[in-house]
């Protein structure tokens, strides 16, 4: 029996596509794709480390685009961003089905991996919409509107267009504390950045880094919220359905009144 091959990649989308390239180029029949940050406790396996090369990633993605619709490509990327353990191998099995199907042929949703793809894509899409709705910016002393988030899935790449379009005339930063990176818009382009000041222990922007106008606004907003929030009419169950409690930490009114 041939030993199983573990394909180790750097965790990036291009790195994952390069893993697919290696599997097909070397005709590896029994492969498992794994991030280099994940531990390997399996015995009797061969380990191959993938070098991320843009031209190889582009070749694989070009092949995917030839066989899939725009929506299927978007769903594929969303599923990758879910970061669910073992999702790379679900995507690999999906691609095996995609590459053998004829152009125009419908995808078989009775297939377990394809069905899982559809379900996970919807979960990531919901998280994307929640981030677009619940992100709350705070104006810092260097005139950058800054927000910290901890989404269940890695949705920052999916929300770039929404915020770039909505806040085109302002500098802004959305920082993912869970994954230690952020997206920063400088009025021209969006960049991926990392900041040492933020961590999962240090989740809030310190008051001394907030502009005086921001602090005044927060006080006014909190006062307004307390006045319109009539306790006798509160429906906590319905409120939590529309606004899950795990998002409260992003909201000024929740942080100051509860």
PDB file of C-alpha atoms in Angstrom:
ATOM      1  CA  UNK A   1       0.000   0.000   0.000  1.00  0.00           C
ATOM      2  CA  UNK A   2       1.376   3.397  -1.020  1.00  0.00           C
ATOM      3  CA  UNK A   3       1.851   5.886   1.848  1.00  0.00           C
ATOM      4  CA  UNK A   4      -0.425   8.917   1.913  1.00  0.00           C
ATOM      5  CA  UNK A   5       1.070  12.244   0.815  1.00  0.00           C
ATOM      6  CA  UNK A   6       0.588  15.324   3.012  1.00  0.00           C
ATOM      7  CA  UNK A   7       0.832  18.547   1.013  1.00  0.00           C
ATOM      8  CA  UNK A   8       1.928  21.427   3.275  1.00  0.00           C
ATOM      9  CA  UNK A   9       1.201  25.007   2.133  1.00  0.00           C
ATOM     10  CA  UNK A  10       1.566  28.490   3.646  1.00  0.00           C
ATOM     11  CA  UNK A  11      -2.151  29.111   4.315  1.00  0.00           C
ATOM     12  CA  UNK A  12      -2.672  31.593   1.476  1.00  0.00           C
ATOM     13  CA  UNK A  13      -5.171  31.125  -1.352  1.00  0.00           C
ATOM     14  CA  UNK A  14      -2.345  31.171  -3.914  1.00  0.00           C
ATOM     15  CA  UNK A  15      -0.501  28.593  -1.815  1.00  0.00           C
ATOM     16  CA  UNK A  16      -3.575  26.367  -1.833  1.00  0.00           C
ATOM     17  CA  UNK A  17      -3.885  26.646  -5.632  1.00  0.00           C
ATOM     18  CA  UNK A  18      -0.182  25.728  -5.918  1.00  0.00           C
ATOM     19  CA  UNK A  19      -0.957  22.615  -3.849  1.00  0.00           C
ATOM     20  CA  UNK A  20      -3.580  21.667  -6.453  1.00  0.00           C
ATOM     21  CA  UNK A  21      -0.988  22.293  -9.185  1.00  0.00           C
ATOM     22  CA  UNK A  22       1.494  19.933  -7.470  1.00  0.00           C
ATOM     23  CA  UNK A  23      -1.112  17.186  -7.054  1.00  0.00           C
ATOM     24  CA  UNK A  24      -2.002  17.231 -10.747  1.00  0.00           C
ATOM     25  CA  UNK A  25       1.539  17.783 -12.022  1.00  0.00           C
ATOM     26  CA  UNK A  26       2.979  14.917  -9.977  1.00  0.00           C
ATOM     27  CA  UNK A  27      -0.164  12.779 -10.352  1.00  0.00           C
ATOM     28  CA  UNK A  28      -0.489  12.274  -6.586  1.00  0.00           C
ATOM     29  CA  UNK A  29      -3.523  10.027  -6.158  1.00  0.00           C
ATOM     30  CA  UNK A  30      -3.883   9.984  -2.360  1.00  0.00           C
ATOM     31  CA  UNK A  31      -3.144  13.500  -1.139  1.00  0.00           C
ATOM     32  CA  UNK A  32      -4.197  15.556   1.886  1.00  0.00           C
ATOM     33  CA  UNK A  33      -3.653  19.325   1.828  1.00  0.00           C
ATOM     34  CA  UNK A  34      -2.771  20.951   5.139  1.00  0.00           C
ATOM     35  CA  UNK A  35      -1.643  24.388   6.352  1.00  0.00           C
ATOM     36  CA  UNK A  36       1.898  24.539   7.714  1.00  0.00           C
ATOM     37  CA  UNK A  37       0.444  25.854  10.998  1.00  0.00           C
ATOM     38  CA  UNK A  38      -1.507  22.592  11.497  1.00  0.00           C
ATOM     39  CA  UNK A  39       0.173  19.680  13.238  1.00  0.00           C
ATOM     40  CA  UNK A  40       0.562  16.309  11.544  1.00  0.00           C
ATOM     41  CA  UNK A  41       0.041  13.339  13.850  1.00  0.00           C
ATOM     42  CA  UNK A  42      -0.329  10.779  11.090  1.00  0.00           C
ATOM     43  CA  UNK A  43       2.231   7.982  10.735  1.00  0.00           C
ATOM     44  CA  UNK A  44       3.523   6.434   7.517  1.00  0.00           C
ATOM     45  CA  UNK A  45       3.005   9.515   5.374  1.00  0.00           C
ATOM     46  CA  UNK A  46       5.116  11.398   2.846  1.00  0.00           C
ATOM     47  CA  UNK A  47       5.319  15.170   3.406  1.00  0.00           C
ATOM     48  CA  UNK A  48       5.683  17.607   0.508  1.00  0.00           C
ATOM     49  CA  UNK A  49       6.135  21.335   1.059  1.00  0.00           C
ATOM     50  CA  UNK A  50       4.659  23.635  -1.579  1.00  0.00           C
ATOM     51  CA  UNK A  51       6.420  26.809  -2.712  1.00  0.00           C
ATOM     52  CA  UNK A  52       3.833  29.489  -3.500  1.00  0.00           C
ATOM     53  CA  UNK A  53       4.383  30.688  -7.061  1.00  0.00           C
ATOM     54  CA  UNK A  54       1.928  33.154  -8.578  1.00  0.00           C
ATOM     55  CA  UNK A  55       2.148  31.797 -12.133  1.00  0.00           C
ATOM     56  CA  UNK A  56       1.219  28.287 -10.973  1.00  0.00           C
ATOM     57  CA  UNK A  57      -1.690  29.615  -8.911  1.00  0.00           C
ATOM     58  CA  UNK A  58      -2.879  31.603 -11.946  1.00  0.00           C
ATOM     59  CA  UNK A  59      -2.791  28.498 -14.145  1.00  0.00           C
ATOM     60  CA  UNK A  60      -4.971  26.548 -11.723  1.00  0.00           C
ATOM     61  CA  UNK A  61      -7.421  29.423 -11.287  1.00  0.00           C
ATOM     62  CA  UNK A  62      -7.635  29.850 -15.060  1.00  0.00           C
ATOM     63  CA  UNK A  63      -8.615  26.177 -15.276  1.00  0.00           C
ATOM     64  CA  UNK A  64     -11.242  26.657 -12.577  1.00  0.00           C
ATOM     65  CA  UNK A  65     -12.708  29.670 -14.417  1.00  0.00           C
ATOM     66  CA  UNK A  66     -12.998  27.688 -17.646  1.00  0.00           C
ATOM     67  CA  UNK A  67     -15.123  25.058 -15.916  1.00  0.00           C
ATOM     68  CA  UNK A  68     -17.233  27.152 -13.520  1.00  0.00           C
ATOM     69  CA  UNK A  69     -19.540  30.156 -13.414  1.00  0.00           C
ATOM     70  CA  UNK A  70     -18.712  33.450 -11.723  1.00  0.00           C
ATOM     71  CA  UNK A  71     -20.935  32.542  -8.760  1.00  0.00           C
ATOM     72  CA  UNK A  72     -19.272  29.124  -8.389  1.00  0.00           C
ATOM     73  CA  UNK A  73     -15.864  30.829  -8.325  1.00  0.00           C
ATOM     74  CA  UNK A  74     -17.051  33.239  -5.634  1.00  0.00           C
ATOM     75  CA  UNK A  75     -18.485  30.372  -3.587  1.00  0.00           C
ATOM     76  CA  UNK A  76     -15.200  28.471  -3.934  1.00  0.00           C
ATOM     77  CA  UNK A  77     -13.259  31.422  -2.511  1.00  0.00           C
ATOM     78  CA  UNK A  78     -15.766  31.901   0.328  1.00  0.00           C
ATOM     79  CA  UNK A  79     -15.432  28.254   1.335  1.00  0.00           C
ATOM     80  CA  UNK A  80     -11.641  28.623   1.434  1.00  0.00           C
ATOM     81  CA  UNK A  81     -12.025  31.690   3.678  1.00  0.00           C
ATOM     82  CA  UNK A  82     -14.158  29.679   6.126  1.00  0.00           C
ATOM     83  CA  UNK A  83     -10.918  28.167   7.516  1.00  0.00           C
ATOM     84  CA  UNK A  84     -12.916  25.131   8.667  1.00  0.00           C
ATOM     85  CA  UNK A  85     -10.501  22.318   9.525  1.00  0.00           C
ATOM     86  CA  UNK A  86      -9.940  20.107   6.481  1.00  0.00           C
ATOM     87  CA  UNK A  87     -11.776  22.465   4.111  1.00  0.00           C
ATOM     88  CA  UNK A  88      -8.861  22.273   1.660  1.00  0.00           C
ATOM     89  CA  UNK A  89      -9.652  18.622   1.003  1.00  0.00           C
ATOM     90  CA  UNK A  90     -13.337  19.356   0.481  1.00  0.00           C
ATOM     91  CA  UNK A  91     -12.243  21.928  -2.111  1.00  0.00           C
ATOM     92  CA  UNK A  92      -9.835  19.434  -3.667  1.00  0.00           C
ATOM     93  CA  UNK A  93     -12.598  16.843  -4.067  1.00  0.00           C
ATOM     94  CA  UNK A  94     -14.870  19.542  -5.470  1.00  0.00           C
ATOM     95  CA  UNK A  95     -12.246  20.456  -8.092  1.00  0.00           C
ATOM     96  CA  UNK A  96     -11.792  16.832  -9.066  1.00  0.00           C
ATOM     97  CA  UNK A  97     -15.507  16.782  -9.881  1.00  0.00           C
ATOM     98  CA  UNK A  98     -15.323  20.143 -11.665  1.00  0.00           C
ATOM     99  CA  UNK A  99     -12.376  19.220 -13.864  1.00  0.00           C
ATOM    100  CA  UNK A 100     -13.986  16.034 -15.173  1.00  0.00           C
ATOM    101  CA  UNK A 101     -17.403  17.526 -15.927  1.00  0.00           C
ATOM    102  CA  UNK A 102     -18.202  18.768 -19.408  1.00  0.00           C
ATOM    103  CA  UNK A 103     -18.715  22.464 -20.058  1.00  0.00           C
ATOM    104  CA  UNK A 104     -22.291  23.503 -19.338  1.00  0.00           C
ATOM    105  CA  UNK A 105     -22.997  20.344 -17.369  1.00  0.00           C
ATOM    106  CA  UNK A 106     -24.754  20.941 -14.056  1.00  0.00           C
ATOM    107  CA  UNK A 107     -22.917  20.249 -10.803  1.00  0.00           C
ATOM    108  CA  UNK A 108     -24.221  17.233  -8.901  1.00  0.00           C
ATOM    109  CA  UNK A 109     -25.489  18.580  -5.562  1.00  0.00           C
ATOM    110  CA  UNK A 110     -26.113  15.030  -4.332  1.00  0.00           C
ATOM    111  CA  UNK A 111     -22.333  14.770  -3.998  1.00  0.00           C
ATOM    112  CA  UNK A 112     -21.397  15.160  -0.294  1.00  0.00           C
ATOM    113  CA  UNK A 113     -18.463  17.522  -0.892  1.00  0.00           C
ATOM    114  CA  UNK A 114     -20.418  19.705  -3.301  1.00  0.00           C
ATOM    115  CA  UNK A 115     -23.361  19.907  -0.892  1.00  0.00           C
ATOM    116  CA  UNK A 116     -20.982  20.882   1.935  1.00  0.00           C
ATOM    117  CA  UNK A 117     -19.481  23.579  -0.319  1.00  0.00           C
ATOM    118  CA  UNK A 118     -22.903  25.119  -0.835  1.00  0.00           C
ATOM    119  CA  UNK A 119     -23.708  25.093   2.890  1.00  0.00           C
ATOM    120  CA  UNK A 120     -20.368  26.571   3.989  1.00  0.00           C
ATOM    121  CA  UNK A 121     -20.520  29.284   1.314  1.00  0.00           C
ATOM    122  CA  UNK A 122     -23.873  30.454   2.698  1.00  0.00           C
ATOM    123  CA  UNK A 123     -22.462  30.549   6.240  1.00  0.00           C
ATOM    124  CA  UNK A 124     -19.535  32.721   5.123  1.00  0.00           C
ATOM    125  CA  UNK A 125     -21.866  34.991   3.142  1.00  0.00           C
ATOM    126  CA  UNK A 126     -24.015  35.550   6.244  1.00  0.00           C
ATOM    127  CA  UNK A 127     -20.934  36.466   8.276  1.00  0.00           C
ATOM    128  CA  UNK A 128     -19.876  38.892   5.537  1.00  0.00           C
ATOM    129  CA  UNK A 129     -23.223  40.696   5.715  1.00  0.00           C
ATOM    130  CA  UNK A 130     -23.050  40.830   9.508  1.00  0.00           C
ATOM    131  CA  UNK A 131     -19.634  42.455   9.405  1.00  0.00           C
ATOM    132  CA  UNK A 132     -20.883  45.013   6.884  1.00  0.00           C
ATOM    133  CA  UNK A 133     -23.785  45.814   9.208  1.00  0.00           C
ATOM    134  CA  UNK A 134     -22.094  45.743  12.613  1.00  0.00           C
ATOM    135  CA  UNK A 135     -18.667  47.300  12.021  1.00  0.00           C
ATOM    136  CA  UNK A 136     -18.432  50.534  14.024  1.00  0.00           C
ATOM    137  CA  UNK A 137     -15.636  52.954  13.212  1.00  0.00           C
ATOM    138  CA  UNK A 138     -13.943  55.223  15.734  1.00  0.00           C
ATOM    139  CA  UNK A 139     -12.013  58.299  14.624  1.00  0.00           C
ATOM    140  CA  UNK A 140      -8.424  58.272  15.901  1.00  0.00           C
ATOM    141  CA  UNK A 141      -6.111  61.229  16.492  1.00  0.00           C
ATOM    142  CA  UNK A 142      -4.380  60.564  13.144  1.00  0.00           C
ATOM    143  CA  UNK A 143      -7.733  60.982  11.315  1.00  0.00           C
ATOM    144  CA  UNK A 144      -8.250  57.310  10.473  1.00  0.00           C
ATOM    145  CA  UNK A 145     -11.634  55.691  11.055  1.00  0.00           C
ATOM    146  CA  UNK A 146     -10.694  52.457  12.804  1.00  0.00           C
ATOM    147  CA  UNK A 147     -12.689  49.363  13.742  1.00  0.00           C
ATOM    148  CA  UNK A 148     -11.709  46.056  15.349  1.00  0.00           C
ATOM    149  CA  UNK A 149     -13.552  42.812  14.592  1.00  0.00           C
ATOM    150  CA  UNK A 150     -13.323  39.083  15.343  1.00  0.00           C
ATOM    151  CA  UNK A 151     -15.443  37.356  12.681  1.00  0.00           C
ATOM    152  CA  UNK A 152     -16.067  33.616  12.777  1.00  0.00           C
ATOM    153  CA  UNK A 153     -14.672  33.352   9.250  1.00  0.00           C
ATOM    154  CA  UNK A 154     -11.932  35.216   7.407  1.00  0.00           C
ATOM    155  CA  UNK A 155     -14.290  37.653   5.669  1.00  0.00           C
ATOM    156  CA  UNK A 156     -12.121  40.775   5.438  1.00  0.00           C
ATOM    157  CA  UNK A 157     -11.266  40.108   1.761  1.00  0.00           C
ATOM    158  CA  UNK A 158     -15.011  39.920   1.036  1.00  0.00           C
ATOM    159  CA  UNK A 159     -15.964  43.248   2.629  1.00  0.00           C
ATOM    160  CA  UNK A 160     -13.315  45.417   0.966  1.00  0.00           C
ATOM    161  CA  UNK A 161     -15.536  46.542  -1.924  1.00  0.00           C
ATOM    162  CA  UNK A 162     -18.465  47.431   0.364  1.00  0.00           C
ATOM    163  CA  UNK A 163     -16.432  49.746   2.592  1.00  0.00           C
ATOM    164  CA  UNK A 164     -14.282  51.154  -0.205  1.00  0.00           C
ATOM    165  CA  UNK A 165     -17.460  52.104  -2.075  1.00  0.00           C
ATOM    166  CA  UNK A 166     -19.299  53.425   0.985  1.00  0.00           C
ATOM    167  CA  UNK A 167     -16.410  55.365   2.558  1.00  0.00           C
ATOM    168  CA  UNK A 168     -14.441  56.388  -0.531  1.00  0.00           C
ATOM    169  CA  UNK A 169     -13.614  59.847   0.857  1.00  0.00           C
ATOM    170  CA  UNK A 170     -12.261  58.716   4.242  1.00  0.00           C
ATOM    171  CA  UNK A 171      -9.207  56.836   5.445  1.00  0.00           C
ATOM    172  CA  UNK A 172     -10.282  53.710   7.297  1.00  0.00           C
ATOM    173  CA  UNK A 173      -8.893  50.582   8.883  1.00  0.00           C
ATOM    174  CA  UNK A 174     -10.718  47.358   9.774  1.00  0.00           C
ATOM    175  CA  UNK A 175      -8.559  45.070  11.902  1.00  0.00           C
ATOM    176  CA  UNK A 176      -9.247  41.365  12.455  1.00  0.00           C
ATOM    177  CA  UNK A 177      -7.990  40.617  15.971  1.00  0.00           C
ATOM    178  CA  UNK A 178      -8.530  36.887  15.583  1.00  0.00           C
ATOM    179  CA  UNK A 179      -6.245  36.652  12.539  1.00  0.00           C
ATOM    180  CA  UNK A 180      -3.884  39.543  13.349  1.00  0.00           C
ATOM    181  CA  UNK A 181      -4.214  41.510  10.131  1.00  0.00           C
ATOM    182  CA  UNK A 182      -6.277  44.380   8.786  1.00  0.00           C
ATOM    183  CA  UNK A 183      -7.425  46.130   5.620  1.00  0.00           C
ATOM    184  CA  UNK A 184      -6.409  49.795   5.360  1.00  0.00           C
ATOM    185  CA  UNK A 185      -7.808  52.261   2.819  1.00  0.00           C
ATOM    186  CA  UNK A 186      -5.620  55.332   2.156  1.00  0.00           C
ATOM    187  CA  UNK A 187      -8.083  57.121  -0.196  1.00  0.00           C
ATOM    188  CA  UNK A 188      -6.551  55.349  -3.202  1.00  0.00           C
ATOM    189  CA  UNK A 189      -5.973  51.672  -2.563  1.00  0.00           C
ATOM    190  CA  UNK A 190      -6.685  49.011   0.070  1.00  0.00           C
ATOM    191  CA  UNK A 191      -3.638  47.423   1.692  1.00  0.00           C
ATOM    192  CA  UNK A 192      -3.221  44.393   3.935  1.00  0.00           C
ATOM    193  CA  UNK A 193      -1.425  45.456   7.141  1.00  0.00           C
ATOM    194  CA  UNK A 194      -0.461  44.164  10.592  1.00  0.00           C
ATOM    195  CA  UNK A 195      -0.303  46.292  13.760  1.00  0.00           C
ATOM    196  CA  UNK A 196       1.487  45.328  16.972  1.00  0.00           C
ATOM    197  CA  UNK A 197      -0.804  47.495  19.140  1.00  0.00           C
ATOM    198  CA  UNK A 198      -3.767  45.169  18.609  1.00  0.00           C
ATOM    199  CA  UNK A 199      -4.138  41.684  20.038  1.00  0.00           C
ATOM    200  CA  UNK A 200      -6.923  39.424  21.265  1.00  0.00           C
ATOM    201  CA  UNK A 201      -6.135  40.643  24.789  1.00  0.00           C
ATOM    202  CA  UNK A 202      -5.986  44.274  23.753  1.00  0.00           C
ATOM    203  CA  UNK A 203      -9.140  44.520  21.636  1.00  0.00           C
ATOM    204  CA  UNK A 204     -10.139  48.151  22.097  1.00  0.00           C
ATOM    205  CA  UNK A 205      -8.656  51.389  20.891  1.00  0.00           C
ATOM    206  CA  UNK A 206      -7.326  53.241  23.923  1.00  0.00           C
ATOM    207  CA  UNK A 207      -9.168  56.534  24.683  1.00  0.00           C
ATOM    208  CA  UNK A 208      -5.989  58.605  24.327  1.00  0.00           C
ATOM    209  CA  UNK A 209      -5.759  57.519  20.672  1.00  0.00           C
ATOM    210  CA  UNK A 210      -9.313  58.650  19.900  1.00  0.00           C
ATOM    211  CA  UNK A 211     -10.001  62.160  18.660  1.00  0.00           C
ATOM    212  CA  UNK A 212     -11.866  64.544  20.973  1.00  0.00           C
ATOM    213  CA  UNK A 213     -14.767  64.718  18.492  1.00  0.00           C
ATOM    214  CA  UNK A 214     -15.065  60.913  18.583  1.00  0.00           C
ATOM    215  CA  UNK A 215     -15.267  60.860  22.381  1.00  0.00           C
ATOM    216  CA  UNK A 216     -17.926  63.579  22.327  1.00  0.00           C
ATOM    217  CA  UNK A 217     -19.894  61.702  19.691  1.00  0.00           C
ATOM    218  CA  UNK A 218     -19.812  58.490  21.729  1.00  0.00           C
ATOM    219  CA  UNK A 219     -21.124  60.306  24.788  1.00  0.00           C
ATOM    220  CA  UNK A 220     -23.941  61.900  22.771  1.00  0.00           C
ATOM    221  CA  UNK A 221     -24.822  58.623  21.069  1.00  0.00           C
ATOM    222  CA  UNK A 222     -24.924  56.768  24.390  1.00  0.00           C
ATOM    223  CA  UNK A 223     -27.191  59.439  25.910  1.00  0.00           C
ATOM    224  CA  UNK A 224     -29.522  59.275  22.906  1.00  0.00           C
ATOM    225  CA  UNK A 225     -29.624  55.463  22.969  1.00  0.00           C
ATOM    226  CA  UNK A 226     -30.483  55.415  26.682  1.00  0.00           C
ATOM    227  CA  UNK A 227     -33.352  57.831  26.127  1.00  0.00           C
ATOM    228  CA  UNK A 228     -34.953  55.985  23.186  1.00  0.00           C
ATOM    229  CA  UNK A 229     -34.376  52.525  24.630  1.00  0.00           C
ATOM    230  CA  UNK A 230     -37.658  52.081  26.560  1.00  0.00           C
ATOM    231  CA  UNK A 231     -37.198  49.235  29.064  1.00  0.00           C
ATOM    232  CA  UNK A 232     -40.910  48.378  29.276  1.00  0.00           C
ATOM    233  CA  UNK A 233     -40.949  47.637  25.547  1.00  0.00           C
ATOM    234  CA  UNK A 234     -37.808  45.520  25.521  1.00  0.00           C
ATOM    235  CA  UNK A 235     -38.020  42.111  23.854  1.00  0.00           C
ATOM    236  CA  UNK A 236     -34.623  40.566  24.618  1.00  0.00           C
ATOM    237  CA  UNK A 237     -35.331  37.334  22.748  1.00  0.00           C
ATOM    238  CA  UNK A 238     -36.260  39.132  19.523  1.00  0.00           C
ATOM    239  CA  UNK A 239     -33.408  41.602  19.983  1.00  0.00           C
ATOM    240  CA  UNK A 240     -30.828  38.798  20.198  1.00  0.00           C
ATOM    241  CA  UNK A 241     -32.281  37.124  17.097  1.00  0.00           C
ATOM    242  CA  UNK A 242     -31.709  40.256  15.034  1.00  0.00           C
ATOM    243  CA  UNK A 243     -28.499  41.261  16.812  1.00  0.00           C
ATOM    244  CA  UNK A 244     -26.615  38.219  18.209  1.00  0.00           C
ATOM    245  CA  UNK A 245     -24.855  38.932  21.497  1.00  0.00           C
ATOM    246  CA  UNK A 246     -21.395  38.125  20.135  1.00  0.00           C
ATOM    247  CA  UNK A 247     -21.599  41.296  17.990  1.00  0.00           C
ATOM    248  CA  UNK A 248     -22.444  43.610  20.882  1.00  0.00           C
ATOM    249  CA  UNK A 249     -18.791  44.315  21.642  1.00  0.00           C
ATOM    250  CA  UNK A 250     -18.516  46.188  18.310  1.00  0.00           C
ATOM    251  CA  UNK A 251     -21.347  48.590  19.181  1.00  0.00           C
ATOM    252  CA  UNK A 252     -20.734  51.808  21.087  1.00  0.00           C
ATOM    253  CA  UNK A 253     -24.174  51.746  22.728  1.00  0.00           C
ATOM    254  CA  UNK A 254     -23.649  48.165  23.993  1.00  0.00           C
ATOM    255  CA  UNK A 255     -20.159  48.750  25.321  1.00  0.00           C
ATOM    256  CA  UNK A 256     -21.201  51.719  27.404  1.00  0.00           C
ATOM    257  CA  UNK A 257     -24.625  50.731  28.683  1.00  0.00           C
ATOM    258  CA  UNK A 258     -24.387  46.982  29.384  1.00  0.00           C
TER     259      UNK A 258
END
